[in-house]
Tab-separated table of N, CA and C in Angstrom:
chain	number	residue	atom	x	y	z
A	1002	MET	N	11.989	-70.280	59.610
A	1002	MET	CA	13.228	-69.607	59.259
A	1002	MET	C	13.011	-68.093	59.260
A	1003	ARG	N	13.886	-67.376	59.946
A	1003	ARG	CA	13.783	-65.913	59.999
A	1003	ARG	C	14.439	-65.298	58.772
A	1004	GLU	N	13.760	-64.307	58.219
A	1004	GLU	CA	14.319	-63.614	57.063
A	1004	GLU	C	15.387	-62.635	57.538
A	1005	ARG	N	16.402	-62.480	56.710
A	1005	ARG	CA	17.521	-61.616	57.050
A	1005	ARG	C	17.209	-60.165	56.687
A	1006	ILE	N	17.541	-59.259	57.600
A	1006	ILE	CA	17.417	-57.828	57.347
A	1006	ILE	C	18.702	-57.368	56.663
A	1007	ASP	N	18.557	-56.735	55.531
A	1007	ASP	CA	19.699	-56.199	54.793
A	1007	ASP	C	19.689	-54.684	54.992
A	1008	ILE	N	20.769	-54.140	55.528
A	1008	ILE	CA	20.850	-52.698	55.742
A	1008	ILE	C	21.915	-52.145	54.810
A	1009	ARG	N	21.510	-51.125	54.042
A	1009	ARG	CA	22.433	-50.559	53.060
A	1009	ARG	C	22.039	-49.127	52.720
A	1010	GLN	N	22.963	-48.448	52.071
A	1010	GLN	CA	22.736	-47.072	51.673
A	1010	GLN	C	21.757	-47.023	50.497
A	1011	ILE	N	20.936	-45.985	50.495
A	1011	ILE	CA	19.970	-45.738	49.419
A	1011	ILE	C	20.479	-44.563	48.597
A	1012	LYS	N	20.463	-44.703	47.285
A	1012	LYS	CA	20.930	-43.621	46.410
A	1012	LYS	C	19.787	-42.652	46.083
A	1013	ILE	N	20.089	-41.350	46.204
A	1013	ILE	CA	19.122	-40.305	45.853
A	1013	ILE	C	18.711	-40.494	44.389
A	1014	GLY	N	17.423	-40.367	44.129
A	1014	GLY	CA	16.933	-40.468	42.760
A	1014	GLY	C	16.578	-41.882	42.330
A	1015	SER	N	16.920	-42.871	43.147
A	1015	SER	CA	16.626	-44.263	42.802
A	1015	SER	C	15.178	-44.607	43.158
A	1016	GLU	N	14.726	-45.770	42.680
A	1016	GLU	CA	13.393	-46.252	43.070
A	1016	GLU	C	13.331	-46.473	44.575
A	1017	GLU	N	14.444	-46.948	45.154
A	1017	GLU	CA	14.486	-47.155	46.607
A	1017	GLU	C	14.304	-45.827	47.346
A	1018	TYR	N	14.859	-44.733	46.798
A	1018	TYR	CA	14.690	-43.421	47.421
A	1018	TYR	C	13.225	-43.002	47.377
A	1019	GLU	N	12.550	-43.276	46.266
A	1019	GLU	CA	11.119	-42.963	46.168
A	1019	GLU	C	10.332	-43.749	47.221
A	1020	GLU	N	10.701	-45.016	47.429
A	1020	GLU	CA	10.058	-45.833	48.467
A	1020	GLU	C	10.348	-45.266	49.854
A	1021	GLU	N	11.586	-44.802	50.040
A	1021	GLU	CA	11.972	-44.179	51.317
A	1021	GLU	C	11.093	-42.975	51.621
A	1022	LEU	N	10.894	-42.113	50.621
A	1022	LEU	CA	10.069	-40.920	50.822
A	1022	LEU	C	8.641	-41.304	51.205
A	1023	LYS	N	8.096	-42.310	50.555
A	1023	LYS	CA	6.732	-42.768	50.880
A	1023	LYS	C	6.661	-43.281	52.310
A	1024	LEU	N	7.681	-44.059	52.725
A	1024	LEU	CA	7.715	-44.607	54.088
A	1024	LEU	C	7.790	-43.460	55.102
A	1025	ARG	N	8.710	-42.530	54.892
A	1025	ARG	CA	8.861	-41.407	55.815
A	1025	ARG	C	7.589	-40.577	55.902
A	1026	ASP	N	6.945	-40.346	54.771
A	1026	ASP	CA	5.710	-39.570	54.766
A	1026	ASP	C	4.615	-40.301	55.549
A	1027	MET	N	4.466	-41.597	55.282
A	1027	MET	CA	3.406	-42.374	55.943
A	1027	MET	C	3.626	-42.473	57.451
A	1028	VAL	N	4.856	-42.722	57.872
A	1028	VAL	CA	5.143	-42.974	59.284
A	1028	VAL	C	5.330	-41.677	60.087
A	1029	LEU	N	6.022	-40.693	59.502
A	1029	LEU	CA	6.405	-39.511	60.270
A	1029	LEU	C	5.541	-38.278	60.039
A	1030	ARG	N	4.874	-38.168	58.903
A	1030	ARG	CA	4.131	-36.939	58.620
A	1030	ARG	C	2.618	-37.126	58.597
A	1031	LYS	N	2.121	-38.157	57.912
A	1031	LYS	CA	0.665	-38.329	57.805
A	1031	LYS	C	-0.038	-38.368	59.168
A	1032	PRO	N	0.519	-39.073	60.179
A	1032	PRO	CA	-0.163	-39.083	61.486
A	1032	PRO	C	-0.283	-37.688	62.114
A	1033	LEU	N	0.567	-36.752	61.670
A	1033	LEU	CA	0.525	-35.383	62.182
A	1033	LEU	C	-0.258	-34.455	61.254
A	1034	LYS	N	-0.891	-35.059	60.240
A	1034	LYS	CA	-1.641	-34.311	59.231
A	1034	LYS	C	-0.726	-33.331	58.472
A	1035	LEU	N	0.506	-33.781	58.227
A	1035	LEU	CA	1.492	-33.024	57.464
A	1035	LEU	C	1.903	-33.863	56.257
A	1036	SER	N	2.668	-33.270	55.345
A	1036	SER	CA	3.173	-34.018	54.196
A	1036	SER	C	4.663	-33.749	54.014
A	1037	LEU	N	5.433	-34.808	53.915
A	1037	LEU	CA	6.861	-34.704	53.641
A	1037	LEU	C	7.085	-34.008	52.301
A	1038	PHE	N	6.161	-34.205	51.380
A	1038	PHE	CA	6.316	-33.677	50.030
A	1038	PHE	C	6.110	-32.163	49.953
A	1039	ASN	N	5.685	-31.544	51.066
A	1039	ASN	CA	5.592	-30.086	51.142
A	1039	ASN	C	6.906	-29.479	51.635
A	1040	GLU	N	7.864	-30.334	51.999
A	1040	GLU	CA	9.146	-29.871	52.519
A	1040	GLU	C	10.178	-29.793	51.395
A	1041	ASN	N	11.232	-29.035	51.613
A	1041	ASN	CA	12.299	-28.899	50.618
A	1041	ASN	C	13.216	-30.118	50.700
A	1042	LEU	N	13.027	-31.062	49.792
A	1042	LEU	CA	13.820	-32.292	49.786
A	1042	LEU	C	15.138	-32.115	49.038
A	1043	GLU	N	15.315	-30.993	48.373
A	1043	GLU	CA	16.552	-30.713	47.633
A	1043	GLU	C	17.771	-30.733	48.567
A	1044	ARG	N	17.574	-30.277	49.814
A	1044	ARG	CA	18.684	-30.217	50.758
A	1044	ARG	C	19.193	-31.604	51.178
A	1045	GLU	N	18.452	-32.642	50.850
A	1045	GLU	CA	18.845	-34.006	51.237
A	1045	GLU	C	19.886	-34.629	50.319
A	1046	LYS	N	20.209	-33.969	49.224
A	1046	LYS	CA	21.077	-34.610	48.240
A	1046	LYS	C	22.483	-34.897	48.763
A	1047	ASN	N	22.925	-34.200	49.812
A	1047	ASN	CA	24.240	-34.457	50.393
A	1047	ASN	C	24.168	-35.295	51.661
A	1048	ASP	N	22.978	-35.770	51.995
A	1048	ASP	CA	22.794	-36.622	53.174
A	1048	ASP	C	23.053	-38.084	52.821
A	1049	TYR	N	23.226	-38.884	53.847
A	1049	TYR	CA	23.368	-40.339	53.683
A	1049	TYR	C	22.030	-40.966	54.063
A	1050	HIS	N	21.459	-41.732	53.159
A	1050	HIS	CA	20.167	-42.379	53.377
A	1050	HIS	C	20.426	-43.865	53.556
A	1051	ILE	N	19.941	-44.407	54.667
A	1051	ILE	CA	20.202	-45.809	54.992
A	1051	ILE	C	18.868	-46.524	55.168
A	1052	GLY	N	18.725	-47.644	54.475
A	1052	GLY	CA	17.473	-48.386	54.516
A	1052	GLY	C	17.641	-49.785	55.081
A	1053	ALA	N	16.575	-50.277	55.687
A	1053	ALA	CA	16.501	-51.665	56.156
A	1053	ALA	C	15.535	-52.390	55.225
A	1054	PHE	N	16.029	-53.458	54.622
A	1054	PHE	CA	15.253	-54.201	53.637
A	1054	PHE	C	14.993	-55.615	54.133
A	1055	LEU	N	13.780	-56.077	53.928
A	1055	LEU	CA	13.380	-57.440	54.251
A	1055	LEU	C	12.822	-58.025	52.960
A	1056	SER	N	13.469	-59.070	52.470
A	1056	SER	CA	13.067	-59.663	51.176
A	1056	SER	C	12.963	-58.594	50.084
A	1057	CYS	N	13.948	-57.738	50.007
A	1057	CYS	CA	14.027	-56.667	48.996
A	1057	CYS	C	12.996	-55.556	49.175
A	1058	SER	N	12.184	-55.601	50.233
A	1058	SER	CA	11.209	-54.539	50.489
A	1058	SER	C	11.723	-53.632	51.595
A	1059	LEU	N	11.631	-52.325	51.374
A	1059	LEU	CA	12.064	-51.350	52.372
A	1059	LEU	C	11.092	-51.360	53.545
A	1060	VAL	N	11.605	-51.584	54.751
A	1060	VAL	CA	10.749	-51.614	55.943
A	1060	VAL	C	11.143	-50.549	56.962
A	1061	GLY	N	12.346	-49.964	56.803
A	1061	GLY	CA	12.810	-48.941	57.733
A	1061	GLY	C	13.855	-48.065	57.081
A	1062	VAL	N	14.028	-46.876	57.653
A	1062	VAL	CA	14.965	-45.919	57.057
A	1062	VAL	C	15.456	-44.950	58.122
A	1063	LEU	N	16.604	-44.367	57.859
A	1063	LEU	CA	17.061	-43.202	58.600
A	1063	LEU	C	17.963	-42.389	57.697
A	1064	VAL	N	18.131	-41.117	58.051
A	1064	VAL	CA	18.940	-40.191	57.259
A	1064	VAL	C	20.026	-39.619	58.168
A	1065	LEU	N	21.250	-39.528	57.636
A	1065	LEU	CA	22.360	-38.900	58.346
A	1065	LEU	C	22.749	-37.625	57.601
A	1066	THR	N	22.736	-36.508	58.318
A	1066	THR	CA	23.056	-35.207	57.742
A	1066	THR	C	24.335	-34.676	58.376
A	1067	PRO	N	25.416	-34.550	57.587
A	1067	PRO	CA	26.657	-33.990	58.140
A	1067	PRO	C	26.441	-32.547	58.603
A	1068	LEU	N	26.941	-32.224	59.803
A	1068	LEU	CA	26.832	-30.865	60.333
A	1068	LEU	C	28.172	-30.143	60.270
A	1069	ASN	N	29.241	-30.862	60.563
A	1069	ASN	CA	30.602	-30.343	60.501
A	1069	ASN	C	31.536	-31.558	60.444
A	1070	ASN	N	32.823	-31.378	60.678
A	1070	ASN	CA	33.763	-32.504	60.569
A	1070	ASN	C	33.641	-33.508	61.703
A	1071	ILE	N	32.962	-33.118	62.782
A	1071	ILE	CA	32.885	-33.971	63.968
A	1071	ILE	C	31.493	-34.550	64.177
A	1072	GLU	N	30.460	-33.741	63.893
A	1072	GLU	CA	29.084	-34.141	64.198
A	1072	GLU	C	28.269	-34.454	62.952
A	1073	ILE	N	27.432	-35.470	63.108
A	1073	ILE	CA	26.472	-35.824	62.065
A	1073	ILE	C	25.115	-35.987	62.759
A	1074	LYS	N	24.061	-35.560	62.091
A	1074	LYS	CA	22.724	-35.612	62.690
A	1074	LYS	C	21.932	-36.778	62.116
A	1075	MET	N	21.401	-37.609	63.010
A	1075	MET	CA	20.512	-38.691	62.608
A	1075	MET	C	19.095	-38.133	62.636
A	1076	ARG	N	18.355	-38.354	61.561
A	1076	ARG	CA	16.997	-37.831	61.500
A	1076	ARG	C	16.123	-38.734	60.645
A	1077	GLN	N	14.829	-38.470	60.704
A	1077	GLN	CA	13.861	-39.184	59.868
A	1077	GLN	C	13.950	-40.702	60.043
A	1078	VAL	N	14.131	-41.142	61.286
A	1078	VAL	CA	14.164	-42.578	61.577
A	1078	VAL	C	12.721	-43.076	61.554
A	1079	ALA	N	12.453	-44.046	60.685
A	1079	ALA	CA	11.073	-44.524	60.529
A	1079	ALA	C	11.066	-46.012	60.194
A	1080	ILE	N	10.185	-46.731	60.871
A	1080	ILE	CA	9.963	-48.158	60.619
A	1080	ILE	C	8.466	-48.334	60.408
A	1081	TYR	N	8.086	-49.068	59.365
A	1081	TYR	CA	6.660	-49.351	59.189
A	1081	TYR	C	6.126	-50.000	60.456
A	1082	GLU	N	4.936	-49.599	60.871
A	1082	GLU	CA	4.355	-50.045	62.133
A	1082	GLU	C	4.336	-51.563	62.280
A	1083	SER	N	4.002	-52.285	61.216
A	1083	SER	CA	3.903	-53.744	61.301
A	1083	SER	C	5.260	-54.423	61.499
A	1084	PHE	N	6.359	-53.664	61.363
A	1084	PHE	CA	7.698	-54.236	61.542
A	1084	PHE	C	8.383	-53.737	62.817
A	1085	ARG	N	7.696	-52.948	63.617
A	1085	ARG	CA	8.280	-52.443	64.865
A	1085	ARG	C	8.353	-53.554	65.902
A	1086	GLY	N	9.306	-53.409	66.823
A	1086	GLY	CA	9.460	-54.386	67.898
A	1086	GLY	C	10.211	-55.630	67.469
A	1087	LYS	N	10.827	-55.601	66.305
A	1087	LYS	CA	11.562	-56.757	65.788
A	1087	LYS	C	13.073	-56.501	65.730
A	1088	GLY	N	13.520	-55.387	66.306
A	1088	GLY	CA	14.946	-55.078	66.333
A	1088	GLY	C	15.473	-54.357	65.105
A	1089	ILE	N	14.588	-54.014	64.178
A	1089	ILE	CA	15.021	-53.367	62.935
A	1089	ILE	C	15.561	-51.965	63.216
A	1090	GLY	N	14.886	-51.211	64.068
A	1090	GLY	CA	15.346	-49.865	64.409
A	1090	GLY	C	16.718	-49.896	65.061
A	1091	THR	N	16.910	-50.837	65.961
A	1091	THR	CA	18.211	-50.979	66.620
A	1091	THR	C	19.292	-51.299	65.600
A	1092	LYS	N	19.003	-52.231	64.687
A	1092	LYS	CA	19.991	-52.587	63.656
A	1092	LYS	C	20.323	-51.387	62.770
A	1093	LEU	N	19.320	-50.604	62.417
A	1093	LEU	CA	19.539	-49.401	61.607
A	1093	LEU	C	20.450	-48.408	62.327
A	1094	VAL	N	20.166	-48.149	63.597
A	1094	VAL	CA	20.953	-47.177	64.358
A	1094	VAL	C	22.385	-47.664	64.540
A	1095	VAL	N	22.567	-48.932	64.876
A	1095	VAL	CA	23.917	-49.486	65.055
A	1095	VAL	C	24.700	-49.398	63.742
A	1096	TYR	N	24.051	-49.730	62.641
A	1096	TYR	CA	24.686	-49.622	61.325
A	1096	TYR	C	25.077	-48.164	61.055
A	1097	ALA	N	24.161	-47.241	61.330
A	1097	ALA	CA	24.413	-45.812	61.082
A	1097	ALA	C	25.579	-45.307	61.920
A	1098	GLU	N	25.674	-45.762	63.160
A	1098	GLU	CA	26.785	-45.359	64.014
A	1098	GLU	C	28.119	-45.823	63.430
A	1099	GLU	N	28.180	-47.058	62.981
A	1099	GLU	CA	29.406	-47.599	62.382
A	1099	GLU	C	29.715	-46.870	61.068
A	1100	PHE	N	28.702	-46.622	60.288
A	1100	PHE	CA	28.829	-45.895	59.023
A	1100	PHE	C	29.434	-44.506	59.285
A	1101	ALA	N	28.865	-43.790	60.260
A	1101	ALA	CA	29.338	-42.442	60.600
A	1101	ALA	C	30.767	-42.481	61.137
A	1102	LYS	N	31.047	-43.461	61.985
A	1102	LYS	CA	32.395	-43.604	62.545
A	1102	LYS	C	33.407	-43.837	61.425
A	1103	ASN	N	33.062	-44.671	60.458
A	1103	ASN	CA	33.955	-44.956	59.327
A	1103	ASN	C	34.203	-43.723	58.460
A	1104	LEU	N	33.277	-42.771	58.486
A	1104	LEU	CA	33.454	-41.519	57.746
A	1104	LEU	C	34.249	-40.491	58.557
A	1105	GLY	N	34.575	-40.833	59.804
A	1105	GLY	CA	35.383	-39.951	60.639
A	1105	GLY	C	34.609	-39.086	61.619
A	1106	TYR	N	33.304	-39.273	61.711
A	1106	TYR	CA	32.514	-38.495	62.669
A	1106	TYR	C	32.723	-39.032	64.078
A	1107	LYS	N	32.620	-38.115	65.063
A	1107	LYS	CA	32.864	-38.475	66.462
A	1107	LYS	C	31.590	-38.441	67.310
A	1108	LYS	N	30.559	-37.761	66.801
A	1108	LYS	CA	29.339	-37.588	67.592
A	1108	LYS	C	28.122	-37.615	66.682
A	1109	ILE	N	27.084	-38.310	67.156
A	1109	ILE	CA	25.788	-38.281	66.481
A	1109	ILE	C	24.842	-37.496	67.372
A	1110	ILE	N	24.143	-36.539	66.767
A	1110	ILE	CA	23.096	-35.831	67.485
A	1110	ILE	C	21.768	-36.142	66.801
A	1111	LEU	N	20.685	-35.975	67.522
A	1111	LEU	CA	19.356	-36.208	66.949
A	1111	LEU	C	18.323	-35.480	67.767
A	1112	ASN	N	17.193	-35.226	67.149
A	1112	ASN	CA	16.024	-34.691	67.842
A	1112	ASN	C	15.040	-35.847	67.947
A	1113	SER	N	14.917	-36.380	69.158
A	1113	SER	CA	14.049	-37.541	69.377
A	1113	SER	C	12.646	-37.109	69.764
A	1114	ARG	N	11.681	-37.740	69.125
A	1114	ARG	CA	10.318	-37.563	69.613
A	1114	ARG	C	10.293	-38.060	71.056
A	1115	LYS	N	9.482	-37.412	71.886
A	1115	LYS	CA	9.396	-37.788	73.299
A	1115	LYS	C	9.089	-39.281	73.436
A	1116	THR	N	8.272	-39.802	72.545
A	1116	THR	CA	7.873	-41.215	72.608
A	1116	THR	C	9.024	-42.168	72.280
A	1117	ALA	N	10.117	-41.668	71.693
A	1117	ALA	CA	11.236	-42.533	71.299
A	1117	ALA	C	12.470	-42.367	72.186
A	1118	VAL	N	12.407	-41.481	73.178
A	1118	VAL	CA	13.575	-41.213	74.029
A	1118	VAL	C	14.107	-42.499	74.662
A	1119	GLU	N	13.230	-43.321	75.191
A	1119	GLU	CA	13.655	-44.560	75.853
A	1119	GLU	C	14.399	-45.481	74.879
A	1120	PHE	N	13.936	-45.577	73.641
A	1120	PHE	CA	14.608	-46.378	72.612
A	1120	PHE	C	16.052	-45.915	72.449
A	1121	TYR	N	16.253	-44.604	72.304
A	1121	TYR	CA	17.604	-44.082	72.101
A	1121	TYR	C	18.465	-44.216	73.356
A	1122	GLU	N	17.856	-44.029	74.530
A	1122	GLU	CA	18.622	-44.186	75.776
A	1122	GLU	C	19.172	-45.603	75.905
A	1123	LYS	N	18.398	-46.601	75.507
A	1123	LYS	CA	18.867	-47.994	75.554
A	1123	LYS	C	20.066	-48.212	74.639
A	1124	LEU	N	20.210	-47.359	73.610
A	1124	LEU	CA	21.323	-47.470	72.671
A	1124	LEU	C	22.483	-46.536	73.030
A	1125	GLY	N	22.413	-45.922	74.219
A	1125	GLY	CA	23.530	-45.115	74.703
A	1125	GLY	C	23.446	-43.632	74.441
A	1126	TYR	N	22.321	-43.153	73.951
A	1126	TYR	CA	22.154	-41.723	73.706
A	1126	TYR	C	21.703	-41.040	74.993
A	1127	THR	N	22.093	-39.777	75.168
A	1127	THR	CA	21.697	-39.018	76.347
A	1127	THR	C	20.980	-37.742	75.922
A	1128	LYS	N	20.009	-37.339	76.735
A	1128	LYS	CA	19.283	-36.081	76.490
A	1128	LYS	C	20.218	-34.921	76.802
A	1129	VAL	N	20.219	-33.922	75.915
A	1129	VAL	CA	21.056	-32.744	76.135
A	1129	VAL	C	20.244	-31.448	76.007
A	1130	SER	N	18.925	-31.566	76.118
A	1130	SER	CA	18.084	-30.363	76.062
A	1130	SER	C	16.834	-30.584	76.895
A	1131	GLU	N	16.150	-29.490	77.100
A	1131	GLU	CA	14.815	-29.540	77.668
A	1131	GLU	C	13.868	-29.942	76.535
A	1132	GLU	N	12.663	-30.313	76.881
A	1132	GLU	CA	11.656	-30.651	75.873
A	1132	GLU	C	11.364	-29.428	75.003
A	1133	PHE	N	11.190	-29.656	73.697
A	1133	PHE	CA	10.814	-28.593	72.769
A	1133	PHE	C	9.861	-29.170	71.734
A	1134	ILE	N	9.184	-28.300	71.026
A	1134	ILE	CA	8.203	-28.725	70.024
A	1134	ILE	C	8.819	-28.640	68.629
A	1135	GLU	N	8.692	-29.721	67.876
A	1135	GLU	CA	9.127	-29.772	66.478
A	1135	GLU	C	8.057	-30.557	65.727
A	1136	VAL	N	7.732	-30.148	64.531
A	1136	VAL	CA	6.629	-30.720	63.739
A	1136	VAL	C	5.406	-31.022	64.615
A	1137	THR	N	5.069	-30.071	65.444
A	1137	THR	CA	3.870	-30.056	66.294
A	1137	THR	C	3.893	-30.986	67.507
A	1138	ILE	N	4.993	-31.712	67.753
A	1138	ILE	CA	5.012	-32.654	68.883
A	1138	ILE	C	6.286	-32.491	69.728
A	1139	PRO	N	6.258	-32.965	71.003
A	1139	PRO	CA	7.414	-32.820	71.897
A	1139	PRO	C	8.625	-33.650	71.455
A	1140	HIS	N	9.794	-33.030	71.552
A	1140	HIS	CA	11.072	-33.657	71.210
A	1140	HIS	C	12.118	-33.328	72.273
A	1141	TYR	N	13.217	-34.083	72.246
A	1141	TYR	CA	14.417	-33.782	73.024
A	1141	TYR	C	15.617	-33.918	72.107
A	1142	LYS	N	16.597	-33.035	72.271
A	1142	LYS	CA	17.860	-33.192	71.571
A	1142	LYS	C	18.661	-34.244	72.354
A	1143	MET	N	19.242	-35.190	71.621
A	1143	MET	CA	20.030	-36.252	72.235
A	1143	MET	C	21.340	-36.386	71.477
A	1144	GLN	N	22.319	-37.021	72.118
A	1144	GLN	CA	23.597	-37.224	71.447
A	1144	GLN	C	24.304	-38.482	71.943
A	1145	LYS	N	25.273	-38.915	71.155
A	1145	LYS	CA	26.111	-40.051	71.526
A	1145	LYS	C	27.484	-39.845	70.904
A	1146	ILE	N	28.522	-40.026	71.722
A	1146	ILE	CA	29.893	-39.990	71.230
A	1146	ILE	C	30.167	-41.383	70.636
A	1147	ILE	N	30.723	-41.430	69.418
A	1147	ILE	CA	30.884	-42.721	68.724
A	1147	ILE	C	32.331	-43.098	68.424
A	1148	VAL	N	33.298	-42.480	69.141
A	1148	VAL	CA	34.705	-42.823	68.874
A	1148	VAL	C	35.099	-44.115	69.543
């Protein structure tokens, strides 16, 4: 029997948010010899944090940051390595797109690591920039219209 993935919003300041920070630090910063905890997390209080839970354990996360009335930025997409390749990232992104659409946003933008461009392209995102360096590694700006 396959366990069900539960995708839902995470509240800032909750235990789930603390777990989210640990996941993001482990997956996105530690491999680059950086620490999420050295960054200003205060600015995240107005963002939407969305988690993927398996048996009540957080296994994936992404953050949506409103930019204006039309655009929202998807960032900090992270799945624990042992849970990759199981469709969790796709479910998170699809949920986030519907979530953003329900809030009235028309476009999602993101800065994709070069290694993740193909993942986003399969979900309908297109590259809209040349390669650039962010947090020491190559990225591309990508976007998707969600109306």
